[in-house]
Each structure stands twice: as structure tokens, then as C-alpha cells.
mmCIF file of C-alpha atoms in Angstrom:
data_model
loop_
_atom_site.group_PDB
_atom_site.id
_atom_site.type_symbol
_atom_site.label_atom_id
_atom_site.label_comp_id
_atom_site.label_asym_id
_atom_site.label_seq_id
_atom_site.Cartn_x
_atom_site.Cartn_y
_atom_site.Cartn_z
ATOM 1 C CA UNK A 1323 -17.487 10.729 3.130
ATOM 2 C CA UNK A 1324 -14.054 10.182 2.605
ATOM 3 C CA UNK A 1325 -12.443 7.618 5.018
ATOM 4 C CA UNK A 1326 -8.896 8.587 4.667
ATOM 5 C CA UNK A 1327 -8.283 12.006 3.449
ATOM 6 C CA UNK A 1328 -5.185 13.859 2.466
ATOM 7 C CA UNK A 1329 -4.255 17.400 1.557
ATOM 8 C CA UNK A 1330 -2.937 18.661 -0.415
ATOM 9 C CA UNK A 1331 -3.122 16.494 -3.442
ATOM 10 C CA UNK A 1332 -0.623 17.957 -5.290
ATOM 11 C CA UNK A 1333 2.614 19.777 -3.907
ATOM 12 C CA UNK A 1334 5.049 21.546 -6.218
ATOM 13 C CA UNK A 1335 7.739 23.181 -4.452
ATOM 14 C CA UNK A 1336 11.403 24.230 -4.753
ATOM 15 C CA UNK A 1337 14.561 22.342 -3.456
ATOM 16 C CA UNK A 1338 15.378 23.473 0.119
ATOM 17 C CA UNK A 1339 12.086 24.591 1.246
ATOM 18 C CA UNK A 1340 9.732 22.941 4.069
ATOM 19 C CA UNK A 1341 6.371 21.426 3.661
ATOM 20 C CA UNK A 1342 3.739 19.774 5.402
ATOM 21 C CA UNK A 1343 1.052 17.001 4.135
ATOM 22 C CA UNK A 1344 -2.132 16.446 6.176
ATOM 23 C CA UNK A 1345 -3.858 13.213 7.078
ATOM 24 C CA UNK A 1346 -7.358 12.472 8.718
ATOM 25 C CA UNK A 1347 -9.284 9.400 9.130
ATOM 26 C CA UNK A 1348 -12.922 9.102 10.107
ATOM 27 C CA UNK A 1349 -12.914 5.274 10.759
ATOM 28 C CA UNK A 1350 -12.291 5.385 14.163
ATOM 29 C CA UNK A 1351 -8.972 3.540 13.944
ATOM 30 C CA UNK A 1352 -6.163 3.466 16.249
ATOM 31 C CA UNK A 1353 -3.038 3.149 13.765
ATOM 32 C CA UNK A 1354 -2.107 5.410 11.057
ATOM 33 C CA UNK A 1355 0.583 4.920 8.485
ATOM 34 C CA UNK A 1356 2.825 7.001 5.838
ATOM 35 C CA UNK A 1357 3.981 5.238 2.679
ATOM 36 C CA UNK A 1358 6.275 6.415 -0.051
ATOM 37 C CA UNK A 1359 5.612 5.323 -3.630
ATOM 38 C CA UNK A 1360 8.466 6.201 -5.962
ATOM 39 C CA UNK A 1361 8.328 6.901 -9.581
ATOM 40 C CA UNK A 1362 8.518 3.063 -10.444
ATOM 41 C CA UNK A 1363 5.598 2.559 -8.123
ATOM 42 C CA UNK A 1364 7.484 0.842 -5.460
ATOM 43 C CA UNK A 1365 5.812 1.225 -2.126
ATOM 44 C CA UNK A 1366 7.583 1.351 0.990
ATOM 45 C CA UNK A 1367 6.473 1.975 4.515
ATOM 46 C CA UNK A 1368 7.892 5.148 6.496
ATOM 47 C CA UNK A 1369 6.088 5.298 9.618
ATOM 48 C CA UNK A 1370 3.236 4.052 11.833
ATOM 49 C CA UNK A 1371 1.711 5.410 14.688
ATOM 50 C CA UNK A 1372 -0.832 3.779 17.136
ATOM 51 C CA UNK A 1373 -2.976 6.201 19.277
ATOM 52 C CA UNK A 1374 -0.128 8.820 18.944
ATOM 53 C CA UNK A 1375 2.434 6.861 19.704
ATOM 54 C CA UNK A 1376 5.445 6.154 16.986
ATOM 55 C CA UNK A 1377 5.625 2.434 16.211
ATOM 56 C CA UNK A 1378 7.553 2.128 13.060
ATOM 57 C CA UNK A 1379 10.332 4.296 11.941
ATOM 58 C CA UNK A 1380 11.839 2.811 8.743
ATOM 59 C CA UNK A 1381 15.156 4.365 8.585
ATOM 60 C CA UNK A 1382 13.787 7.483 7.015
ATOM 61 C CA UNK A 1383 15.876 10.690 6.924
ATOM 62 C CA UNK A 1384 15.483 12.935 10.050
ATOM 63 C CA UNK A 1385 14.327 15.805 7.676
ATOM 64 C CA UNK A 1386 10.932 13.823 7.722
ATOM 65 C CA UNK A 1387 8.936 13.976 10.878
ATOM 66 C CA UNK A 1388 5.532 12.717 11.573
ATOM 67 C CA UNK A 1389 3.388 14.341 14.170
ATOM 68 C CA UNK A 1390 0.084 12.709 15.363
ATOM 69 C CA UNK A 1391 -2.070 15.306 17.384
ATOM 70 C CA UNK A 1392 -4.640 12.580 17.825
ATOM 71 C CA UNK A 1393 -5.407 9.376 16.659
ATOM 72 C CA UNK A 1394 -7.515 10.655 13.856
ATOM 73 C CA UNK A 1395 -4.840 12.557 12.211
ATOM 74 C CA UNK A 1396 -1.258 11.970 11.182
ATOM 75 C CA UNK A 1397 0.648 14.638 9.520
ATOM 76 C CA UNK A 1398 4.105 14.699 7.604
ATOM 77 C CA UNK A 1399 6.668 17.497 7.731
ATOM 78 C CA UNK A 1400 9.467 17.237 5.442
ATOM 79 C CA UNK A 1401 12.515 19.947 6.082
ATOM 80 C CA UNK A 1402 15.066 20.950 3.406
ATOM 81 C CA UNK A 1403 13.377 19.307 0.547
ATOM 82 C CA UNK A 1404 15.666 17.279 -1.906
ATOM 83 C CA UNK A 1405 15.044 16.073 -5.535
ATOM 84 C CA UNK A 1406 14.905 12.647 -4.290
ATOM 85 C CA UNK A 1407 11.667 13.249 -2.174
ATOM 86 C CA UNK A 1408 9.573 13.775 -5.090
ATOM 87 C CA UNK A 1409 7.156 10.762 -5.013
ATOM 88 C CA UNK A 1410 3.608 10.233 -4.138
ATOM 89 C CA UNK A 1411 2.843 9.944 -0.577
ATOM 90 C CA UNK A 1412 0.236 7.907 0.914
ATOM 91 C CA UNK A 1413 -1.521 7.688 4.614
ATOM 92 C CA UNK A 1414 -3.366 4.695 5.701
ATOM 93 C CA UNK A 1415 -4.802 3.414 8.604
ATOM 94 C CA UNK A 1416 -6.101 0.286 10.261
ATOM 95 C CA UNK A 1417 -8.194 -0.614 13.311
ATOM 96 C CA UNK A 1418 -5.736 -1.907 15.768
ATOM 97 C CA UNK A 1419 -2.387 -2.225 14.051
ATOM 98 C CA UNK A 1420 -2.622 -5.827 13.550
ATOM 99 C CA UNK A 1421 -0.697 -7.981 10.848
ATOM 100 C CA UNK A 1422 -3.856 -9.410 9.431
ATOM 101 C CA UNK A 1423 -6.004 -6.147 9.276
ATOM 102 C CA UNK A 1424 -6.896 -4.511 6.317
ATOM 103 C CA UNK A 1425 -5.198 -1.189 5.822
ATOM 104 C CA UNK A 1426 -7.218 2.013 4.258
ATOM 105 C CA UNK A 1427 -5.576 3.958 1.979
ATOM 106 C CA UNK A 1428 -6.033 7.718 1.300
ATOM 107 C CA UNK A 1429 -5.940 9.260 -2.262
ATOM 108 C CA UNK A 1430 -1.890 10.114 -2.243
ATOM 109 C CA UNK A 1431 -0.220 13.325 -2.284
ATOM 110 C CA UNK A 1432 2.124 13.808 -5.307
ATOM 111 C CA UNK A 1433 4.913 15.752 -4.381
ATOM 112 C CA UNK A 1434 7.424 17.208 -7.117
ATOM 113 C CA UNK A 1435 10.592 19.028 -6.011
ATOM 114 C CA UNK A 1436 12.190 21.131 -8.592
ATOM 115 C CA UNK B 611 14.289 -10.472 5.605
ATOM 116 C CA UNK B 612 10.841 -10.699 4.342
ATOM 117 C CA UNK B 613 10.270 -10.047 0.802
ATOM 118 C CA UNK B 614 7.679 -10.339 -2.249
ATOM 119 C CA UNK B 615 8.256 -11.116 -5.558
ATOM 120 C CA UNK B 616 5.764 -10.377 -8.388
ATOM 121 C CA UNK B 617 5.887 -11.142 -12.048
ATOM 122 C CA UNK B 618 6.995 -8.350 -14.069
ATOM 123 C CA UNK B 619 4.420 -6.122 -15.963
ATOM 124 C CA UNK B 620 2.544 -4.976 -17.939
ATOM 125 C CA UNK B 621 0.173 -7.644 -18.373
ATOM 126 C CA UNK B 622 -1.917 -6.963 -21.575
ATOM 127 C CA UNK B 623 -5.140 -8.951 -22.269
ATOM 128 C CA UNK B 624 -8.318 -8.846 -24.224
ATOM 129 C CA UNK B 625 -11.481 -8.446 -22.135
ATOM 130 C CA UNK B 626 -12.777 -11.714 -21.193
ATOM 131 C CA UNK B 627 -9.513 -13.536 -21.151
ATOM 132 C CA UNK B 628 -8.100 -15.418 -18.065
ATOM 133 C CA UNK B 629 -5.809 -13.710 -15.725
ATOM 134 C CA UNK B 630 -2.976 -14.832 -13.554
ATOM 135 C CA UNK B 631 -0.522 -12.585 -11.709
ATOM 136 C CA UNK B 632 2.360 -14.556 -9.791
ATOM 137 C CA UNK B 633 3.375 -13.672 -6.438
ATOM 138 C CA UNK B 634 5.763 -15.515 -4.208
ATOM 139 C CA UNK B 635 6.943 -14.637 -0.888
ATOM 140 C CA UNK B 636 9.642 -15.229 1.745
ATOM 141 C CA UNK B 637 8.992 -15.097 5.171
ATOM 142 C CA UNK B 638 10.183 -16.782 8.565
ATOM 143 C CA UNK B 639 6.794 -17.798 9.962
ATOM 144 C CA UNK B 640 3.257 -17.548 9.020
ATOM 145 C CA UNK B 641 2.347 -14.111 7.125
ATOM 146 C CA UNK B 642 -0.844 -12.699 6.182
ATOM 147 C CA UNK B 643 -0.971 -12.280 2.566
ATOM 148 C CA UNK B 644 -2.685 -9.410 0.736
ATOM 149 C CA UNK B 645 -3.788 -8.332 -2.745
ATOM 150 C CA UNK B 646 -4.086 -4.319 -3.254
ATOM 151 C CA UNK B 647 -5.260 -2.765 -6.449
ATOM 152 C CA UNK B 648 -4.485 0.726 -7.529
ATOM 153 C CA UNK B 649 -6.718 2.248 -10.115
ATOM 154 C CA UNK B 650 -5.213 5.144 -12.243
ATOM 155 C CA UNK B 651 -4.752 8.389 -10.127
ATOM 156 C CA UNK B 652 -6.116 6.630 -6.536
ATOM 157 C CA UNK B 653 -4.712 5.023 -3.389
ATOM 158 C CA UNK B 654 -4.460 1.665 -2.740
ATOM 159 C CA UNK B 655 -7.525 -0.624 -1.771
ATOM 160 C CA UNK B 656 -7.665 -4.030 -0.645
ATOM 161 C CA UNK B 657 -8.883 -6.757 -3.369
ATOM 162 C CA UNK B 658 -8.491 -9.752 -1.349
ATOM 163 C CA UNK B 659 -6.594 -11.208 1.885
ATOM 164 C CA UNK B 660 -5.665 -14.621 3.420
ATOM 165 C CA UNK B 661 -4.446 -15.040 6.936
ATOM 166 C CA UNK B 662 -3.614 -18.652 7.135
ATOM 167 C CA UNK B 663 -2.199 -21.535 4.888
ATOM 168 C CA UNK B 664 -4.917 -22.873 2.258
ATOM 169 C CA UNK B 665 -7.151 -19.889 2.887
ATOM 170 C CA UNK B 666 -8.712 -18.728 -0.150
ATOM 171 C CA UNK B 667 -9.205 -14.858 -0.452
ATOM 172 C CA UNK B 668 -11.928 -14.000 -3.219
ATOM 173 C CA UNK B 669 -13.660 -10.528 -4.132
ATOM 174 C CA UNK B 670 -14.981 -9.313 -7.427
ATOM 175 C CA UNK B 671 -14.488 -12.302 -9.333
ATOM 176 C CA UNK B 672 -10.781 -12.433 -8.270
ATOM 177 C CA UNK B 673 -9.360 -15.298 -6.277
ATOM 178 C CA UNK B 674 -5.761 -16.043 -4.410
ATOM 179 C CA UNK B 675 -5.010 -19.293 -2.571
ATOM 180 C CA UNK B 676 -2.137 -19.052 0.510
ATOM 181 C CA UNK B 677 -0.058 -21.821 -0.593
ATOM 182 C CA UNK B 678 2.607 -22.366 1.964
ATOM 183 C CA UNK B 679 4.078 -25.396 0.391
ATOM 184 C CA UNK B 680 5.013 -23.154 -2.634
ATOM 185 C CA UNK B 681 5.135 -19.813 -0.668
ATOM 186 C CA UNK B 682 2.872 -18.284 -3.373
ATOM 187 C CA UNK B 683 -0.334 -16.365 -3.438
ATOM 188 C CA UNK B 684 -1.272 -16.119 -7.353
ATOM 189 C CA UNK B 685 -3.967 -13.835 -8.052
ATOM 190 C CA UNK B 686 -6.444 -15.167 -10.741
ATOM 191 C CA UNK B 687 -9.698 -13.926 -12.546
ATOM 192 C CA UNK B 688 -11.668 -16.259 -14.986
ATOM 193 C CA UNK B 689 -12.817 -13.138 -17.212
ATOM 194 C CA UNK B 690 -11.156 -9.786 -17.255
ATOM 195 C CA UNK B 691 -13.087 -6.313 -17.923
ATOM 196 C CA UNK B 692 -11.612 -3.148 -19.188
ATOM 197 C CA UNK B 693 -12.658 -1.636 -15.814
ATOM 198 C CA UNK B 694 -9.797 -4.040 -14.057
ATOM 199 C CA UNK B 695 -7.104 -2.146 -15.759
ATOM 200 C CA UNK B 696 -4.764 -1.214 -12.602
ATOM 201 C CA UNK B 697 -1.669 -1.832 -10.634
ATOM 202 C CA UNK B 698 -1.873 -4.965 -8.649
ATOM 203 C CA UNK B 699 0.427 -5.362 -5.476
ATOM 204 C CA UNK B 700 1.107 -8.567 -3.510
ATOM 205 C CA UNK B 701 2.059 -8.021 -0.128
ATOM 206 C CA UNK B 702 2.423 -9.588 3.313
ATOM 207 C CA UNK B 703 2.872 -8.741 6.705
ATOM 208 C CA UNK B 704 4.156 -11.025 9.603
ATOM 209 C CA UNK B 705 4.436 -10.234 13.382
ATOM 210 C CA UNK B 706 3.585 -6.546 13.125
ATOM 211 C CA UNK B 707 1.279 -4.522 10.779
ATOM 212 C CA UNK B 708 4.344 -3.639 8.564
ATOM 213 C CA UNK B 709 3.367 -4.243 5.136
ATOM 214 C CA UNK B 710 5.881 -5.485 2.490
ATOM 215 C CA UNK B 711 4.822 -5.044 -0.889
ATOM 216 C CA UNK B 712 6.018 -6.369 -4.486
ATOM 217 C CA UNK B 713 6.730 -4.109 -7.090
ATOM 218 C CA UNK B 714 3.494 -3.969 -8.546
ATOM 219 C CA UNK B 715 2.027 -5.679 -11.749
ATOM 220 C CA UNK B 716 0.403 -3.359 -14.226
ATOM 221 C CA UNK B 717 -2.870 -4.884 -15.956
ATOM 222 C CA UNK B 718 -3.959 -3.378 -19.238
ATOM 223 C CA UNK B 719 -7.076 -4.777 -20.507
ATOM 224 C CA UNK B 720 -8.262 -4.007 -24.231
ATOM 225 C CA UNK B 721 -11.904 -4.171 -25.641
#
């Protein structure tokens, strides 16, 4: 009964390709997030969605396009992959998207661009 | 802008030693403060949090007190175990749910 799940767990691909990462939460939360963790473990928010509406977009290149078909899913599509996109991508969710709430993280997707 | 500063790691301790990981923050108002932990190969999970000044968060023997006067939220544990080996992230959020993380501190505990 995984609360926040992501697929795939590992993704190895060539530069220039397009790929997608899927995220699903079964917690009934209204808000979902994408974070990027670089090789030095530094974590930075990329996007947040509340009830399928984009709330936070942290100056991420427009090659990254999040899509939320419903409030339980938030997918991340990446066009024209670059070497610098290699990282671990974490999906997370919270109840209503309020600052004091706990965010629940998925296990991460390890993306390697060759 | 808002920011979080954590002590550099790795922190290497023997089992049953006392742990302190320092965290200080910069914020314009009254943020909520968090400690998240990342075990090897896993995602982050909340360890503890505090939402107002002088609050103490605690969980699994870990504690941190929200000190507004020193803008700090140091993590402590009286007796660490090998199973506590992980990366610990201090984080804040203010006004919105945007979490701002510190750089993380790796803790290694040896038997």
C-alpha cells in the first residue's frame, strides 16, 4: 500500500530523447509536487499542483512539462533531454498545500542521461 | 530570500553517541520548520516539525526546538543507533507550501 508511488524507478536514456515519469498518490491529498535532487543531494522544488491547477513553477526550463490528469496523479514529461537533467526526481503530496503540512515523498526516479 | 543553512557532513559517530546537527534559517516572517530524513535509496520522510517559536518537535528519540531569537532548529538525539545512518535535511516553508531545503547532512553511525 504505497502512499506515493513513481514509475519508473530507474531511467537511462540518450541525450535528445523525450521521456515521462509518472506519479500517483493514494492519500486523497489535493496537492502534488515535483522535486529535483542533484548529485550533491541538493533538493529543489520544480512544480506544485493543487487540484490539477499549477501553483508553483520554479523557473524550470520549458522542456519540462508537468501534467495532472486528476488530483491523484502528477506526471512529468521531459523533452530533448540534456546531460544536466541527470538527477533523482521525487514526487510528493500534501493534504491541502499549506505551509505547515507534512509532505509525503515517493521513492524517487533516478534519471541518467548519456 | 528565504534560506536554510546546515552543517557540512559527513558526521561520523559511534553507536550510543550524542548527535547534534546544526540548522539555521533566514526568513522574513514566521516559517514552519522541518527535519526530513532520507535513508539510502529511499525518498524523504518527515522526521519532525515545529510550526511556531519555542515549539519542540520530537520523534524516534530525535528532538529540535524552534528558536526564533537565534533563527535555529538544531536536531539532537541522545544516543544514536546504526539504523540512524541517513541524510538529514532541514527545511522551511513560509506563506506557501514551497519547501526550501538545506544542503543535507550525512550521518554515519558505526557499531
